PDB file of C-alpha atoms in Angstrom:
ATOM      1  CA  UNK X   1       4.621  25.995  -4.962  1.00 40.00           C
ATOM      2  CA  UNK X   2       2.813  25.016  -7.982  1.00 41.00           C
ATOM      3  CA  UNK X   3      -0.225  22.449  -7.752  1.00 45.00           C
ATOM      4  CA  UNK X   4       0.290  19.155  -8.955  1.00 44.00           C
ATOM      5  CA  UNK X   5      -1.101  18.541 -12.762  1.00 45.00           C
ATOM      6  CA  UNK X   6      -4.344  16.129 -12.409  1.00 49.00           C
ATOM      7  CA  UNK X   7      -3.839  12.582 -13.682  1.00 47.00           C
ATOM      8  CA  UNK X   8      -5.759  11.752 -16.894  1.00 46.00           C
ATOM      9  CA  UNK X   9      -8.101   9.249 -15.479  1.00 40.00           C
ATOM     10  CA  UNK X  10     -10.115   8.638 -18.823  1.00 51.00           C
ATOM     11  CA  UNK X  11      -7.051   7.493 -19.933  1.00 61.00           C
ATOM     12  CA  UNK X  12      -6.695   4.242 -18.113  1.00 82.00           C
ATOM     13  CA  UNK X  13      -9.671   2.379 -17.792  1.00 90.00           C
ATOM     14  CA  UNK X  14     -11.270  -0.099 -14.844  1.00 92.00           C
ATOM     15  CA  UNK X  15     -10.378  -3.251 -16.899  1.00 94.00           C
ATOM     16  CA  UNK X  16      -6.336  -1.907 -17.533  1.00 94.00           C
ATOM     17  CA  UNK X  17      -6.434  -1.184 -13.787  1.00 93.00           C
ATOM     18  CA  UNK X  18      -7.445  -4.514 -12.257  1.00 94.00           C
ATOM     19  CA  UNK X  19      -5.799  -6.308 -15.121  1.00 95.00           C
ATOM     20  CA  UNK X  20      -2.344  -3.868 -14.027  1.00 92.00           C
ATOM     21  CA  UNK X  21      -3.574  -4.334 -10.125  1.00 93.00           C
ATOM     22  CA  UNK X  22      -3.162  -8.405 -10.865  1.00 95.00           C
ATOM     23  CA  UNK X  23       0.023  -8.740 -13.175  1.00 96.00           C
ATOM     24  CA  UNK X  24       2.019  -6.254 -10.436  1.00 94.00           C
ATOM     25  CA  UNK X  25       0.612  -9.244  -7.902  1.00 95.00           C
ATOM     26  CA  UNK X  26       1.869 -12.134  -9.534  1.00 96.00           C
ATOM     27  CA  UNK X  27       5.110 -10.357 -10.803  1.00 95.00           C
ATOM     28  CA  UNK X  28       5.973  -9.765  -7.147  1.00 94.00           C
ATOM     29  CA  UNK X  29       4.707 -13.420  -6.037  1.00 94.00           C
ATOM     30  CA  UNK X  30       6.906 -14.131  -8.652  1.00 95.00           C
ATOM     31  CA  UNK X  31       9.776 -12.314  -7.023  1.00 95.00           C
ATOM     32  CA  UNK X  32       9.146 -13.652  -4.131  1.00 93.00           C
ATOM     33  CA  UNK X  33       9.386 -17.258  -4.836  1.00 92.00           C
ATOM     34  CA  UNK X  34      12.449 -16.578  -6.836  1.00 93.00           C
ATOM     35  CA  UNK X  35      14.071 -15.054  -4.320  1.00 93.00           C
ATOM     36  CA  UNK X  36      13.138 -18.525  -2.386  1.00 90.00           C
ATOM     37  CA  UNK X  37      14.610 -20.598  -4.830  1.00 90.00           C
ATOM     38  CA  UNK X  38      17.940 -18.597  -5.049  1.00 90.00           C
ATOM     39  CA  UNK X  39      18.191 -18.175  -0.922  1.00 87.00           C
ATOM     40  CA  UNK X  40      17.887 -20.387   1.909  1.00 84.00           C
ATOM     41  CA  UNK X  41      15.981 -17.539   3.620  1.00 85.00           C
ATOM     42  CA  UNK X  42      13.214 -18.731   6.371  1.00 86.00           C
ATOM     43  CA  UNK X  43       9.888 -17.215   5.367  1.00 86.00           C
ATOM     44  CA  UNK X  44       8.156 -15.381   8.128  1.00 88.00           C
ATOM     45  CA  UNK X  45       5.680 -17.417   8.997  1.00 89.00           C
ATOM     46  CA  UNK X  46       2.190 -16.457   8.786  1.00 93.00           C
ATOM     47  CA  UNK X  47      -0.240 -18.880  11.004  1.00 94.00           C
ATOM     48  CA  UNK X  48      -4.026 -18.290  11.853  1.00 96.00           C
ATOM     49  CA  UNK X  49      -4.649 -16.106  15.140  1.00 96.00           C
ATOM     50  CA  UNK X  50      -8.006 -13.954  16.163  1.00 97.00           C
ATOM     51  CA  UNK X  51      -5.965 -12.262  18.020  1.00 97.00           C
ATOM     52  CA  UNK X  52      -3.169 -11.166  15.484  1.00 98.00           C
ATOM     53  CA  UNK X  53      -5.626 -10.456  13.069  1.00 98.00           C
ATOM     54  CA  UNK X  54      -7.365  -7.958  15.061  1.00 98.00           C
ATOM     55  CA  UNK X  55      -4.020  -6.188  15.961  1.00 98.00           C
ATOM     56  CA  UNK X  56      -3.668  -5.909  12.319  1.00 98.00           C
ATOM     57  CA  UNK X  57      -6.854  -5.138  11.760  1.00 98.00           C
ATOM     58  CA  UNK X  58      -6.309  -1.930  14.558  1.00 98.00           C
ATOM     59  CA  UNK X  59      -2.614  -1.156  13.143  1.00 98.00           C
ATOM     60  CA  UNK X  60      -4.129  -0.350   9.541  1.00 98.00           C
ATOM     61  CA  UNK X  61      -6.678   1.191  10.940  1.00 98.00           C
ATOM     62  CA  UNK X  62      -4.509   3.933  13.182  1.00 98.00           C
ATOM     63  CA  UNK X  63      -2.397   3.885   9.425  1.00 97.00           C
ATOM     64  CA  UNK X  64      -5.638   4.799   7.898  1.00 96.00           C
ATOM     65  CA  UNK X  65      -6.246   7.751  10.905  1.00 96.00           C
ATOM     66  CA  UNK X  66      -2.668   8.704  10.806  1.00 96.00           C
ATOM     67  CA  UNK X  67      -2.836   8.935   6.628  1.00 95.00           C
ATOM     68  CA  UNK X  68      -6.602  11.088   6.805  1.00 93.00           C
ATOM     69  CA  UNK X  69      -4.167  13.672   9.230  1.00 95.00           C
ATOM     70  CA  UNK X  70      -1.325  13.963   7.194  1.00 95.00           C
ATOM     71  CA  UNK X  71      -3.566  14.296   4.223  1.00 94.00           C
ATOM     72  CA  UNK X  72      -5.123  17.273   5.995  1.00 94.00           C
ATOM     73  CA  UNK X  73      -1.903  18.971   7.130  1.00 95.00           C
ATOM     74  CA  UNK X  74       0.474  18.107   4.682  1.00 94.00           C
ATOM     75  CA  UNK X  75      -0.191  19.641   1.322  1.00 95.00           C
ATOM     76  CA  UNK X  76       2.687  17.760  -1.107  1.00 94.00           C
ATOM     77  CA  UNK X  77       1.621  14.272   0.542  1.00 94.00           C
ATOM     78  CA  UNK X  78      -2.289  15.372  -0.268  1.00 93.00           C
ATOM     79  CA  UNK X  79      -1.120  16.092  -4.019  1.00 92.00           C
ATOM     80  CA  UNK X  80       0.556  13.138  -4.476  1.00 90.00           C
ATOM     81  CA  UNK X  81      -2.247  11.106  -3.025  1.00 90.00           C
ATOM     82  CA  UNK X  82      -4.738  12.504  -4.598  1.00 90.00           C
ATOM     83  CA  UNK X  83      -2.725  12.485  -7.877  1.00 89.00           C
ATOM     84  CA  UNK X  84      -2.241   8.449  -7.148  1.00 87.00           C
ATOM     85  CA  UNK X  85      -5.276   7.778  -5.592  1.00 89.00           C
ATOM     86  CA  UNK X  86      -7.386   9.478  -8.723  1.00 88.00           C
ATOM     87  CA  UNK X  87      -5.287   7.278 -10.851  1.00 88.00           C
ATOM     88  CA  UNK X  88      -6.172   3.783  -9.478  1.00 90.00           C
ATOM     89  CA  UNK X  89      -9.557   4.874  -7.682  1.00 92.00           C
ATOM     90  CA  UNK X  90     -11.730   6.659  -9.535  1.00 89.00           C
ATOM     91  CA  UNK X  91     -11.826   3.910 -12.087  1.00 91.00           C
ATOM     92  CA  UNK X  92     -12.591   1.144 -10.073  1.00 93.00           C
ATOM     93  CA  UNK X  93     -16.329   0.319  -8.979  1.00 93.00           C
ATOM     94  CA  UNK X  94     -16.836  -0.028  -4.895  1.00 94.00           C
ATOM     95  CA  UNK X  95     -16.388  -3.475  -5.651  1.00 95.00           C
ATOM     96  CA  UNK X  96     -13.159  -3.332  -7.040  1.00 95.00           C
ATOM     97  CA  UNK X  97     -11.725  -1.671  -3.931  1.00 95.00           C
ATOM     98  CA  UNK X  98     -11.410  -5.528  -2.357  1.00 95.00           C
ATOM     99  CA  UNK X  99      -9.338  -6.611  -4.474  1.00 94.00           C
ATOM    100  CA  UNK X 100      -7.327  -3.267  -4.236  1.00 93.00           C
ATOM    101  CA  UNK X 101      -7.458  -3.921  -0.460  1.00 94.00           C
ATOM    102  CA  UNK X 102      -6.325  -8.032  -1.092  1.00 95.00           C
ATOM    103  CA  UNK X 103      -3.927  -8.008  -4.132  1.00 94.00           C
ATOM    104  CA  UNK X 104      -1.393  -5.839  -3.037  1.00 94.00           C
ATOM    105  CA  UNK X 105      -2.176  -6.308   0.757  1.00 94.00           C
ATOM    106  CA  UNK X 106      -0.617  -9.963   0.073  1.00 95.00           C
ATOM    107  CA  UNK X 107       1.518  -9.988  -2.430  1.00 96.00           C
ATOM    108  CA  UNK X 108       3.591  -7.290  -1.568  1.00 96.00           C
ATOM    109  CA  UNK X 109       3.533  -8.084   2.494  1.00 97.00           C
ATOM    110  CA  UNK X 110       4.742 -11.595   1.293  1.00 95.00           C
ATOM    111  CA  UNK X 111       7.813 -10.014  -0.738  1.00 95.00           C
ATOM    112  CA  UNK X 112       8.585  -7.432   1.727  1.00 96.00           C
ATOM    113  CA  UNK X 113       7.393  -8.462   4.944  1.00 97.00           C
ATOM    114  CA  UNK X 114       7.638 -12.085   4.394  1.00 95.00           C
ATOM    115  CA  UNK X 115      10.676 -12.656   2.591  1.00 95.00           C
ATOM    116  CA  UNK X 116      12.902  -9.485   1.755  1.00 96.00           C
ATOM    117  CA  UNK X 117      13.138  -8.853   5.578  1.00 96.00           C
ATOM    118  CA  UNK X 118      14.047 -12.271   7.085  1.00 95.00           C
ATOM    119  CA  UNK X 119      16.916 -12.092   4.353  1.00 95.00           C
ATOM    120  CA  UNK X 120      18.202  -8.853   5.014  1.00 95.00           C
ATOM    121  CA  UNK X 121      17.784  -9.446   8.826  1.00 94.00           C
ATOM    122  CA  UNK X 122      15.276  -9.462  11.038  1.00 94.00           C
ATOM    123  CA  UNK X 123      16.189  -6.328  13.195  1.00 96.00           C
ATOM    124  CA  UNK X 124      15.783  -2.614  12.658  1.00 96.00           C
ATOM    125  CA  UNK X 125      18.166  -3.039   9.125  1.00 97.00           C
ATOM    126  CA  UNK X 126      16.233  -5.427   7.497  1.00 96.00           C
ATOM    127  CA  UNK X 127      13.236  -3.223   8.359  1.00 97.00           C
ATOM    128  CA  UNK X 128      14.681  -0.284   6.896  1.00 98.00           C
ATOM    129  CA  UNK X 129      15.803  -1.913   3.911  1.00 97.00           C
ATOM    130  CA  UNK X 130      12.185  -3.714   3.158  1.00 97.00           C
ATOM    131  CA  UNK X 131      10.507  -0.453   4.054  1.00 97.00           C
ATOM    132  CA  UNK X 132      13.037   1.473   1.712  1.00 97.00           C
ATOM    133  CA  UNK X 133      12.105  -0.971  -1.597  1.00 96.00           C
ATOM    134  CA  UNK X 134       8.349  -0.586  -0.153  1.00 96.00           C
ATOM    135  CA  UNK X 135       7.974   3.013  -0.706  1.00 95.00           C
ATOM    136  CA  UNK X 136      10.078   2.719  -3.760  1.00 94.00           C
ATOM    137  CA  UNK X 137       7.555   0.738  -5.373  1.00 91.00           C
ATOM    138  CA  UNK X 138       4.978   3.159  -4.830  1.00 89.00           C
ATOM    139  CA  UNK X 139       7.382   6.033  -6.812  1.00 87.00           C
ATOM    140  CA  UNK X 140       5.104   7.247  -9.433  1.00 78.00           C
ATOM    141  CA  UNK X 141       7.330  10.352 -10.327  1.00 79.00           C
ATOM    142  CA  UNK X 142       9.348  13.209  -8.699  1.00 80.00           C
ATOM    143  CA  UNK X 143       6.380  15.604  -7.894  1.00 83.00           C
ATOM    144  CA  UNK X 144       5.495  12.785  -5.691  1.00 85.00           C
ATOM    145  CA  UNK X 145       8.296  11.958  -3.188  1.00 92.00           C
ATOM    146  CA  UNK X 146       5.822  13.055  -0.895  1.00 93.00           C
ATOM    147  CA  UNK X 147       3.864  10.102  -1.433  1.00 92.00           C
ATOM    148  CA  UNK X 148       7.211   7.844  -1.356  1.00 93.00           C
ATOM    149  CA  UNK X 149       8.115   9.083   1.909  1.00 95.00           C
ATOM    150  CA  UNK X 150       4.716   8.097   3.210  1.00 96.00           C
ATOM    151  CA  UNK X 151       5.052   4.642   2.113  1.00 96.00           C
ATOM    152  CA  UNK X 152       8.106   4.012   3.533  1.00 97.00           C
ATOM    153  CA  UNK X 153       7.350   5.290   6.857  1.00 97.00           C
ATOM    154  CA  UNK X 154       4.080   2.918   6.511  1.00 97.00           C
ATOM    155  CA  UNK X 155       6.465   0.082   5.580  1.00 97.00           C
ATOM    156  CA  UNK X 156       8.328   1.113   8.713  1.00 98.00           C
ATOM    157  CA  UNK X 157       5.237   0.471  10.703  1.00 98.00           C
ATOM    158  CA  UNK X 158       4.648  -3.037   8.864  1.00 98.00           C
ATOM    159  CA  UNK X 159       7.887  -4.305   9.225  1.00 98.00           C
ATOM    160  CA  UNK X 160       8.286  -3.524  13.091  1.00 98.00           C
ATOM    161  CA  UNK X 161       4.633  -5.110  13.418  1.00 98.00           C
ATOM    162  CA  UNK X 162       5.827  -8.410  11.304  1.00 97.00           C
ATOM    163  CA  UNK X 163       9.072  -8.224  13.573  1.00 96.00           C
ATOM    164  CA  UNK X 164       7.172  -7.856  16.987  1.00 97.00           C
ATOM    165  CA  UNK X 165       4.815 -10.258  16.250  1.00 97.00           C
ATOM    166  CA  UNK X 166       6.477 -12.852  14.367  1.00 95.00           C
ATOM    167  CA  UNK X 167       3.301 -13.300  12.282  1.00 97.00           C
ATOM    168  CA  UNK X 168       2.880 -12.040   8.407  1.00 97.00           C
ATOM    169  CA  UNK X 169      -0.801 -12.138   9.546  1.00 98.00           C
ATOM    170  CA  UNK X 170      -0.617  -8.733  11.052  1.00 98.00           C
ATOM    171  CA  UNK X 171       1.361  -6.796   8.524  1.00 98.00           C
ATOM    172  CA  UNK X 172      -0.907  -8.438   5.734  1.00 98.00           C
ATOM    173  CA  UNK X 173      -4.256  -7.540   8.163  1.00 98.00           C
ATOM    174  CA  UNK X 174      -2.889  -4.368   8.291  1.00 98.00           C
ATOM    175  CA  UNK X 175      -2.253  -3.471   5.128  1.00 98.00           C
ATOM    176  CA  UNK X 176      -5.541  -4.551   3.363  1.00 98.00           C
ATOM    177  CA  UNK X 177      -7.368  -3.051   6.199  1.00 98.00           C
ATOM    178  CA  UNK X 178      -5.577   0.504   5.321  1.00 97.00           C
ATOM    179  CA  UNK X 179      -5.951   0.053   1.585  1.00 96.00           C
ATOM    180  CA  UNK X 180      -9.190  -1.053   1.721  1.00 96.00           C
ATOM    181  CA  UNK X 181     -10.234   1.595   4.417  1.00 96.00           C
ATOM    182  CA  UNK X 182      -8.061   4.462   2.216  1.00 93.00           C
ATOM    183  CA  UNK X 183      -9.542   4.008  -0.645  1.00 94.00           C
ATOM    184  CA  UNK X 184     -13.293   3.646   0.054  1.00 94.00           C
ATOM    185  CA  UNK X 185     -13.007   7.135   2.397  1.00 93.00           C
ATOM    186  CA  UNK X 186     -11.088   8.419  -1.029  1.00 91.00           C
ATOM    187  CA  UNK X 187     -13.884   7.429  -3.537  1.00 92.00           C
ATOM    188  CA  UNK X 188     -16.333   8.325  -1.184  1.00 92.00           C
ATOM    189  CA  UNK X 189     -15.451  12.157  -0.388  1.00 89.00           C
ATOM    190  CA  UNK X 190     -14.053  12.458  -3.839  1.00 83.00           C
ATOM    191  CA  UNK X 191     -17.745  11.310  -5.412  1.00 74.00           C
ATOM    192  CA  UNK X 192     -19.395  13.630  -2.937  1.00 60.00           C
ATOM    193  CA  UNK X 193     -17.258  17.045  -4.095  1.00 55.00           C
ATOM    194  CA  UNK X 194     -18.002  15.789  -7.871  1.00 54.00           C
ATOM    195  CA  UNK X 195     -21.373  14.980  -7.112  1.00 53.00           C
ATOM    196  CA  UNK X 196     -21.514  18.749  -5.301  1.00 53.00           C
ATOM    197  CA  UNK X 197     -20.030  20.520  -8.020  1.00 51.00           C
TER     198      UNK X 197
END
């Protein structure tokens, strides 16, 4: 099998990535509250707890673990998230990766998570469904179903832990935790080949 070509990194720049990183946000806040104003759907609620946040905390964590062995052992999911991660990453300074970790950990756990499941159904449907349009909207071309596949599986994860817990604080703990977590051990081995070769 052929490697994957490299993204052209020079040709997006930190600014066009956080300014991309906050539109996608509001467009799918946007979504969301449309969606809201076009069905009577009960949002999932999302209410303070130490205790859900540190299950959250743990599940993106284990995602994170469970992402750095698949990475390792599957080579089309390591192309496609290298391919990705280069893309957004490498850009962005170590302080950017926050607001990688925050912008889509919220916005998207509140559209899929918080509202597209509790109007498809909350059982293991409606968590197919969200998790299907999750890894969707992480498509960033054929080469890279791997990637795809990942992200619904991952959106599997989230929307049994939203469903289990009845929170959107765990799903939303999780996911920042994993993106945050992903992308700093990304930038970090990634600057240490470069910086090696």
């Amino acid at each position: 099998m052929s490697e994957l070509p490299s993204p052209q990194t020079e040709s997006l720049s930190r600014m066009q990535i956080l300014l991309a990183m906050g539109l996608t946000a509001i467009v799918l806040l946007c979504v969301a509250r449309l969606w809201l104003l076009f069905d009577s759907v009960q949002l999932l609620s999302t209410r303070w707890s130490a205790i859900d946040l540190l299950v959250g905390v743990a599940i993106g964590l284990g995602i994170s673990g469970a992402s750095s062995i698949v990475y390792r052992f599957w080579k089309n999911y390591r192309q496609s998230a290298d391919y990705y991660l280069a893309l957004i990453v490498s850009p962005l300074v170590w302080m950017d990766l926050v607001w990688l970790g925050l912008l889509p950990g919220l916005s998207e756990e509140l559209l899929f998570r918080g509202v597209m499941l509790p109007a498809i159904g909350l059982n293991g449907f409606g968590i197919f469904i969200s998790a299907l349009c999750f890894g969707v909207l992480h498509f960033s071309g054929a080469n890279h179903w791997a990637y795809v596949a990942w992200a619904v599986t991952i959106g599997l994860v989230l929307g049994f832990s939203a469903l289990a817990s009845g929170n959107l604080l765990v799903p939303i703990a999780a996911h920042v935790t994993t993106n945050l977590l992903s992308s700093c051990i990304w930038k970090l081995t990634h600057q240490t080949v470069e910086a090696n070769s």
